[in-house]
Short mmCIF file of C-alpha atoms and ligand atoms in Angstrom, two decimals:
data_model
loop_
_atom_site.label_atom_id
_atom_site.label_comp_id
_atom_site.label_asym_id
_atom_site.label_seq_id
_atom_site.Cartn_x
_atom_site.Cartn_y
_atom_site.Cartn_z
CA MET A 14 0.00 0.00 0.00
CA SER A 15 1.35 3.44 -0.83
CA TYR A 16 1.81 6.05 1.86
CA VAL A 17 -1.04 8.12 0.49
CA SER A 18 -3.49 5.25 0.21
CA GLN A 19 -2.45 4.21 3.71
CA LEU A 20 -3.39 7.68 4.90
CA ARG A 21 -6.70 7.53 3.10
CA THR A 22 -7.44 4.23 4.79
CA CYS A 23 -6.55 5.75 8.14
CA ARG A 24 -8.73 8.79 7.55
CA ALA A 25 -11.66 6.63 6.49
CA ALA A 26 -11.13 4.47 9.55
CA ALA A 27 -11.02 7.59 11.73
CA ASP A 28 -14.36 8.73 10.35
CA LEU A 29 -15.82 5.30 10.94
CA VAL A 30 -14.65 5.30 14.54
CA LEU A 31 -16.27 8.69 15.13
CA ILE A 32 -19.54 7.24 13.88
CA LEU A 33 -19.09 4.20 16.11
CA VAL A 34 -18.28 6.36 19.12
CA ALA A 35 -21.38 8.47 18.48
CA GLY A 36 -23.39 5.28 18.21
CA ALA A 37 -21.94 3.97 21.44
CA ALA A 38 -22.79 7.23 23.18
CA LEU A 39 -26.40 6.88 22.04
CA ALA A 40 -26.49 3.27 23.15
CA GLY A 41 -25.09 4.46 26.47
CA CYS A 42 -28.09 6.80 26.86
CA ALA A 43 -30.35 3.82 26.36
CA GLY A 44 -28.49 2.04 29.12
CA SER A 45 -26.82 -0.68 27.07
CA GLY A 46 -23.41 0.77 26.21
CA ALA A 47 -21.91 0.97 29.69
CA GLY A 48 -18.57 -0.74 30.30
CA LEU A 49 -17.58 -0.83 26.63
CA ASP A 50 -14.64 0.94 25.02
CA ALA A 51 -14.75 2.79 21.69
CA ALA A 52 -14.45 -0.52 19.84
CA GLY A 53 -17.31 -2.06 21.78
CA ARG A 54 -15.06 -4.27 23.92
CA PRO A 55 -15.59 -4.48 27.66
CA VAL A 56 -13.22 -2.40 29.77
CA ALA A 57 -12.13 -3.43 33.24
CA PRO A 58 -13.24 -1.11 36.03
CA GLY A 59 -10.43 1.22 36.99
CA SER A 60 -8.77 1.07 33.59
CA GLY A 61 -10.78 2.58 30.74
CA ASN A 62 -13.49 3.78 33.07
CA GLY A 63 -11.46 5.49 35.75
CA PRO A 64 -8.95 8.32 35.37
CA LEU A 65 -5.77 7.77 33.34
CA THR A 66 -2.99 6.47 35.59
CA ALA A 67 0.70 5.74 34.93
CA ASP A 68 0.32 2.01 34.35
CA PHE A 69 0.20 0.13 31.10
CA ALA A 70 -3.38 -1.20 31.36
CA SER A 71 -4.71 2.31 31.93
CA ILE A 72 -2.67 3.83 29.07
CA GLN A 73 -3.78 1.02 26.77
CA ALA A 74 -7.45 1.52 27.65
CA HIS A 75 -7.39 5.35 27.52
CA VAL A 76 -4.96 6.04 24.68
CA PHE A 77 -3.68 3.16 22.57
CA THR A 78 -6.95 1.28 22.05
CA PRO A 79 -9.34 4.17 21.46
CA ILE A 80 -6.98 6.58 19.65
CA CYS A 81 -4.02 4.78 18.08
CA THR A 82 -5.56 1.52 16.82
CA VAL A 83 -7.58 3.50 14.29
CA CYS A 84 -4.39 3.16 12.23
CA HIS A 85 -1.96 1.06 14.28
CA ALA A 86 -3.63 -2.36 14.02
CA GLY A 87 -3.36 -5.47 11.91
CA ALA A 88 -1.00 -6.44 9.11
CA GLY A 89 -1.14 -2.93 7.59
CA ALA A 90 -0.17 -1.07 10.78
CA PRO A 91 2.20 1.85 9.97
CA GLN A 92 5.86 0.87 10.55
CA GLY A 93 4.63 -2.54 11.73
CA LEU A 94 3.61 -0.97 15.06
CA ARG A 95 0.41 -2.62 16.27
CA LEU A 96 -1.01 -0.89 19.33
CA ASP A 97 -3.97 -3.17 20.05
CA ALA A 98 -4.00 -4.69 23.53
CA ALA A 99 -2.75 -8.10 22.36
CA ASN A 100 0.41 -6.72 20.74
CA SER A 101 1.26 -3.24 21.98
CA TYR A 102 3.46 -4.03 24.99
CA ALA A 103 5.55 -6.56 23.06
CA LEU A 104 6.01 -4.18 20.11
CA LEU A 105 6.83 -1.11 22.19
CA VAL A 106 9.07 -1.97 25.13
CA GLY A 107 12.70 -2.61 24.23
CA VAL A 108 11.95 -2.79 20.50
CA PRO A 109 13.85 -0.57 18.02
CA SER A 110 11.82 2.00 16.11
CA ASN A 111 11.41 1.34 12.40
CA GLU A 112 11.94 4.98 11.48
CA VAL A 113 15.01 5.55 13.70
CA PRO A 114 16.35 2.07 14.52
CA SER A 115 18.99 3.46 16.89
CA LEU A 116 16.18 4.45 19.28
CA LEU A 117 13.88 2.07 21.17
CA ARG A 118 10.16 2.78 20.90
CA VAL A 119 10.05 2.59 24.70
CA LYS A 120 13.30 2.65 26.66
CA PRO A 121 12.45 1.77 30.27
CA GLY A 122 13.53 4.55 32.64
CA ASP A 123 14.31 7.01 29.81
CA PRO A 124 11.27 8.79 28.34
CA ASP A 125 13.40 11.41 26.50
CA ASN A 126 15.07 8.67 24.47
CA SER A 127 11.87 6.70 23.91
CA TYR A 128 10.81 7.14 20.29
CA VAL A 129 7.09 6.96 21.09
CA VAL A 130 7.43 10.02 23.37
CA GLN A 131 9.28 11.91 20.63
CA LYS A 132 6.48 11.05 18.20
CA LEU A 133 3.78 12.13 20.66
CA GLU A 134 5.58 15.42 21.40
CA GLY A 135 6.26 16.12 17.75
CA HIS A 136 10.07 16.32 17.72
CA ALA A 137 11.02 12.92 16.29
CA ALA A 138 13.66 12.97 13.55
CA VAL A 139 11.38 11.22 11.04
CA GLY A 140 7.73 11.55 10.08
CA ALA A 141 4.79 13.38 11.61
CA ARG A 142 3.58 14.03 15.14
CA MET A 143 1.24 11.34 16.49
CA PRO A 144 -1.68 10.77 16.39
CA PHE A 145 -1.15 11.41 12.68
CA GLY A 146 -3.13 14.49 11.61
CA GLY A 147 -4.16 15.24 15.23
CA PRO A 148 -5.85 16.05 17.47
CA TYR A 149 -2.69 15.51 19.55
CA LEU A 150 -2.56 14.23 23.11
CA ASP A 151 -2.63 16.94 25.77
CA ASP A 152 0.41 17.58 27.98
CA ALA A 153 -1.14 15.84 30.97
CA THR A 154 -1.70 12.62 29.01
CA ILE A 155 1.84 12.66 27.62
CA ALA A 156 3.14 13.27 31.16
CA VAL A 157 1.38 10.11 32.37
CA ILE A 158 2.97 8.06 29.55
CA ARG A 159 6.36 9.58 30.44
CA GLN A 160 5.80 8.65 34.09
CA TRP A 161 5.04 5.01 33.20
CA ILE A 162 8.33 4.89 31.24
CA THR A 163 10.28 6.66 34.02
CA ASP A 164 8.93 4.07 36.47
CA GLY A 165 10.41 1.27 34.34
CA ALA A 166 7.63 0.60 31.79
CA ALA A 167 6.23 -2.39 33.68
CA ARG A 168 3.93 -4.77 31.86
CA PRO A 169 0.31 -5.09 32.99
CA ALA A 170 -0.23 -7.45 35.92
CA ALA A 171 -1.69 -10.80 34.86
CA ALA A 172 -5.41 -10.86 35.46
CA ASP A 173 -5.81 -14.60 35.98
CA ALA A 174 -3.86 -17.60 37.17
CA PRO A 175 -0.46 -18.09 35.48
CA ALA A 176 -0.92 -19.43 31.95
CA PRO A 177 1.00 -22.50 30.71
CA PHE A 178 4.24 -21.63 28.91
CA ALA A 179 3.30 -20.81 25.31
CA VAL A 180 3.52 -18.12 22.65
CA ALA A 181 1.25 -15.24 23.73
CA ALA A 182 1.62 -13.13 20.58
CA VAL A 183 3.68 -13.17 17.40
CA VAL A 184 4.10 -10.45 14.76
CA PRO A 185 3.64 -10.99 11.84
CA ALA A 186 0.74 -13.12 13.05
CA PRO A 187 -0.28 -16.41 11.41
CA GLY A 188 -1.98 -15.71 8.08
CA ASP A 189 -0.84 -12.08 7.82
CA VAL A 190 -0.06 -10.60 4.44
CA VAL A 191 2.25 -7.65 5.17
CA ALA A 192 2.89 -5.13 2.41
CA GLU A 193 6.26 -3.93 3.73
CA ALA A 194 8.97 -6.42 4.66
CA PRO A 195 9.15 -6.39 8.48
CA ARG A 196 12.56 -5.32 9.84
CA GLN A 197 11.96 -7.46 12.90
CA LEU A 198 9.71 -10.29 14.07
CA VAL A 199 8.48 -10.16 17.67
CA ILE A 200 7.50 -13.19 19.74
CA GLU A 201 6.01 -12.76 23.19
CA PHE A 202 5.70 -15.66 25.62
CA THR A 203 3.34 -16.19 28.56
CA ALA A 204 6.26 -16.59 30.98
CA ALA A 205 9.89 -15.59 31.34
CA LEU A 206 12.35 -17.51 29.14
CA ASP A 207 15.32 -19.41 30.42
CA GLN A 208 17.83 -17.14 28.68
CA THR A 209 20.60 -19.72 28.85
CA ARG A 210 18.58 -21.67 26.28
CA VAL A 211 18.07 -18.80 23.84
CA ASP A 212 20.54 -19.33 21.02
CA ALA A 213 20.78 -19.49 17.24
CA GLY A 214 18.86 -22.78 17.25
CA SER A 215 15.86 -21.50 19.22
CA LEU A 216 13.94 -20.16 16.26
CA ARG A 217 14.20 -20.78 12.54
CA LEU A 218 12.78 -18.55 9.81
CA GLU A 219 12.09 -20.55 6.66
CA ARG A 220 11.30 -19.30 3.20
CA LEU A 221 8.51 -21.39 1.64
CA ASP A 222 7.93 -22.17 -2.01
CA ALA A 223 4.58 -21.68 -3.75
CA SER A 224 3.37 -25.08 -2.54
CA GLY A 225 4.19 -24.17 1.06
CA ALA A 226 7.24 -26.45 1.32
CA PRO A 227 10.41 -25.12 3.01
CA ALA A 228 12.78 -23.69 0.40
CA GLY A 229 15.58 -22.26 2.53
CA VAL A 230 16.48 -20.81 5.91
CA VAL A 231 16.76 -17.05 6.42
CA PRO A 232 19.55 -16.09 8.85
CA ILE A 233 18.23 -14.19 11.86
CA ARG A 234 19.70 -12.60 14.99
CA LEU A 235 17.81 -13.21 18.26
CA ALA A 236 17.60 -10.94 21.28
CA THR A 237 15.36 -10.54 24.31
CA THR A 238 13.78 -7.11 24.61
CA THR A 239 12.49 -6.86 28.17
CA ALA A 240 14.18 -7.33 31.53
CA ASP A 241 11.74 -10.14 32.34
CA ALA A 242 12.85 -11.98 29.14
CA ARG A 243 9.36 -12.67 27.90
CA THR A 244 9.81 -11.21 24.44
CA LEU A 245 12.17 -12.27 21.67
CA LEU A 246 13.13 -10.10 18.76
CA ALA A 247 14.20 -11.91 15.59
CA VAL A 248 15.97 -9.64 13.11
CA PRO A 249 16.68 -11.04 9.62
CA HIS A 250 20.25 -10.31 8.48
CA GLU A 251 18.93 -9.21 5.09
CA PRO A 252 15.61 -7.51 4.30
CA LEU A 253 12.98 -10.15 3.52
CA GLY A 254 12.03 -10.39 -0.15
CA ALA A 255 8.45 -10.89 -1.31
CA GLY A 256 7.23 -14.41 -0.61
CA ARG A 257 5.92 -16.82 2.02
CA TYR A 258 7.67 -17.43 5.32
CA ARG A 259 7.24 -19.58 8.36
CA LEU A 260 8.67 -19.12 11.83
CA VAL A 261 9.44 -22.35 13.65
CA ALA A 262 10.32 -22.64 17.35
CA ASN A 263 12.50 -25.41 18.71
CA GLY A 264 10.81 -27.07 21.69
CA ALA A 265 13.12 -30.07 21.92
CA PRO A 266 13.81 -31.31 25.46
CA GLN A 267 17.54 -30.53 25.72
CA THR A 268 18.06 -27.71 23.24
CA GLY A 269 14.69 -26.02 22.77
CA LEU A 270 13.12 -22.97 24.34
CA ALA A 271 11.96 -23.35 27.93
CA SER A 272 10.57 -21.12 30.64
CA LEU A 273 12.53 -20.22 33.75
CA ALA A 274 10.36 -22.80 35.51
CA SER A 275 11.70 -25.38 32.97
CA GLU A 276 8.41 -25.79 31.13
CA ARG A 277 8.96 -26.71 27.49
CA LEU A 278 7.30 -25.11 24.52
CA GLY A 279 4.65 -27.26 22.86
CA ALA A 280 4.87 -31.03 22.88
CA GLY A 281 8.65 -31.09 22.97
CA ALA A 282 9.42 -30.83 19.27
CA GLU A 283 9.19 -28.19 16.57
CA LEU A 284 6.32 -25.77 16.66
CA VAL A 285 5.23 -23.54 13.77
CA ILE A 286 4.38 -20.25 15.46
CA SER A 287 3.58 -18.15 12.38
CA THR A 288 3.20 -18.50 8.64
CA PHE A 289 2.93 -15.20 6.78
CA VAL A 290 3.36 -13.55 3.40
CA VAL A 291 5.48 -10.50 2.54
CA GLY A 292 4.21 -8.47 -0.41
CA GLU A 293 1.47 -9.62 -2.75
CA LEU A 294 0.79 -13.28 -3.33
CA PRO A 295 1.70 -14.29 -6.89
C1 HEC B 317 -4.43 8.51 11.41
C2 HEC B 317 -3.51 7.38 11.50
C3 HEC B 317 -2.62 7.30 12.74
C4 HEC B 317 -2.97 7.42 14.07
C5 HEC B 317 -4.36 7.67 14.65
C6 HEC B 317 -1.77 7.21 14.82
N1 HEC B 317 -0.72 6.97 13.98
FE1 HEC B 317 1.22 6.60 14.55
N2 HEC B 317 1.77 6.47 12.58
C7 HEC B 317 0.93 6.67 11.51
C8 HEC B 317 1.72 6.68 10.29
C9 HEC B 317 1.14 6.86 8.87
C10 HEC B 317 3.07 6.52 10.66
C11 HEC B 317 4.30 6.49 9.74
C12 HEC B 317 4.57 7.88 9.19
C13 HEC B 317 5.05 8.89 10.19
O1 HEC B 317 5.78 8.56 11.14
O2 HEC B 317 4.71 10.08 10.04
C14 HEC B 317 3.06 6.35 12.13
C15 HEC B 317 4.20 6.12 12.89
C16 HEC B 317 4.22 5.99 14.26
C17 HEC B 317 5.37 5.67 15.06
C18 HEC B 317 6.76 5.34 14.54
C19 HEC B 317 6.96 3.82 14.65
C20 HEC B 317 8.37 3.36 14.38
O3 HEC B 317 8.66 2.19 14.67
O4 HEC B 317 9.19 4.15 13.88
C21 HEC B 317 4.99 5.70 16.37
C22 HEC B 317 5.85 5.42 17.59
C23 HEC B 317 3.57 6.00 16.39
N3 HEC B 317 3.13 6.17 15.10
C24 HEC B 317 2.82 6.08 17.55
C25 HEC B 317 1.47 6.40 17.56
C26 HEC B 317 0.70 6.51 18.79
C27 HEC B 317 1.24 6.25 20.19
C28 HEC B 317 -0.57 6.85 18.42
C29 HEC B 317 -1.75 7.12 19.31
C30 HEC B 317 -1.56 8.14 20.35
C31 HEC B 317 -0.59 6.94 16.96
N4 HEC B 317 0.68 6.68 16.49
C32 HEC B 317 -1.71 7.25 16.21
C33 HEC B 317 -0.44 6.82 11.55
C34 HEC B 317 -1.19 7.02 12.70
#
């Protein structure tokens, strides 16, 4: 998608959301819209409902979900930055910006050098102030986001009992067709990784032929992005060409990925965690 058509899509989406918000407000008058966010999803009390506070769940519910996901969602998200609740933490914290790769989108403890803050304040080296086209966030809202980063950019507390060790989110997601070759793949797990087992054999990125059969391995560099080692960044050595790809995790007993609590990934063998397409399908 070209930049301009991307913008048109965003603008159209913005209009649509305004209509939806107006609709939700009306439904709220009739007594049926309470407890839903702008996208009609339920919000937890104290997050989207209450005042904005300097924690990730509150920022997600007040800012990222209602304002940013108009554009920053799905396979066509600008610069690959998806800010929906399932992906935003993994794609922000400790992850290099696409526009200025020497800066992290969120650098825990350092809001001035966090690219997302520069974009929100309008002094980033590349591109426009966010939200693109405005209206921009007020100073008080940006101050709360800065405070969350200053405090260490903690992830949201788990709502329920600890989940079994598994992939929580992967970008590009299974089935995605992404127009621009992603500079980096991001894999978030439900629990902290045993970092001594993260090595070149932990994940394999395969190029697939038209029939879906493996046709080669793409060299990648792996790194953890967060202090709690729950997110892996896989950076291809070379930009990915158009075609089909599949990301395979090694869950083998001795060599594969495991959690700090020594839980293995999957059934103890190889696990396909995403199959996606870069560019248009032939
Ligand atoms: C109307 C569409 C739109 C909205 C709404 C929007 N963005 Fe963006 N965003 C873009 C586009 C287009 C780009 C790439 C061009 C640019 O940077 O000017 C971008 C780029 C970015 C980048 C750079 C990513 C990188 O890796 O370099 C960040 C960070 C960002 N946006 C954050 C946000 C945040 C946070 C919000 C919500 C407060 C938001 N954006 C709302 C369209 C939007």
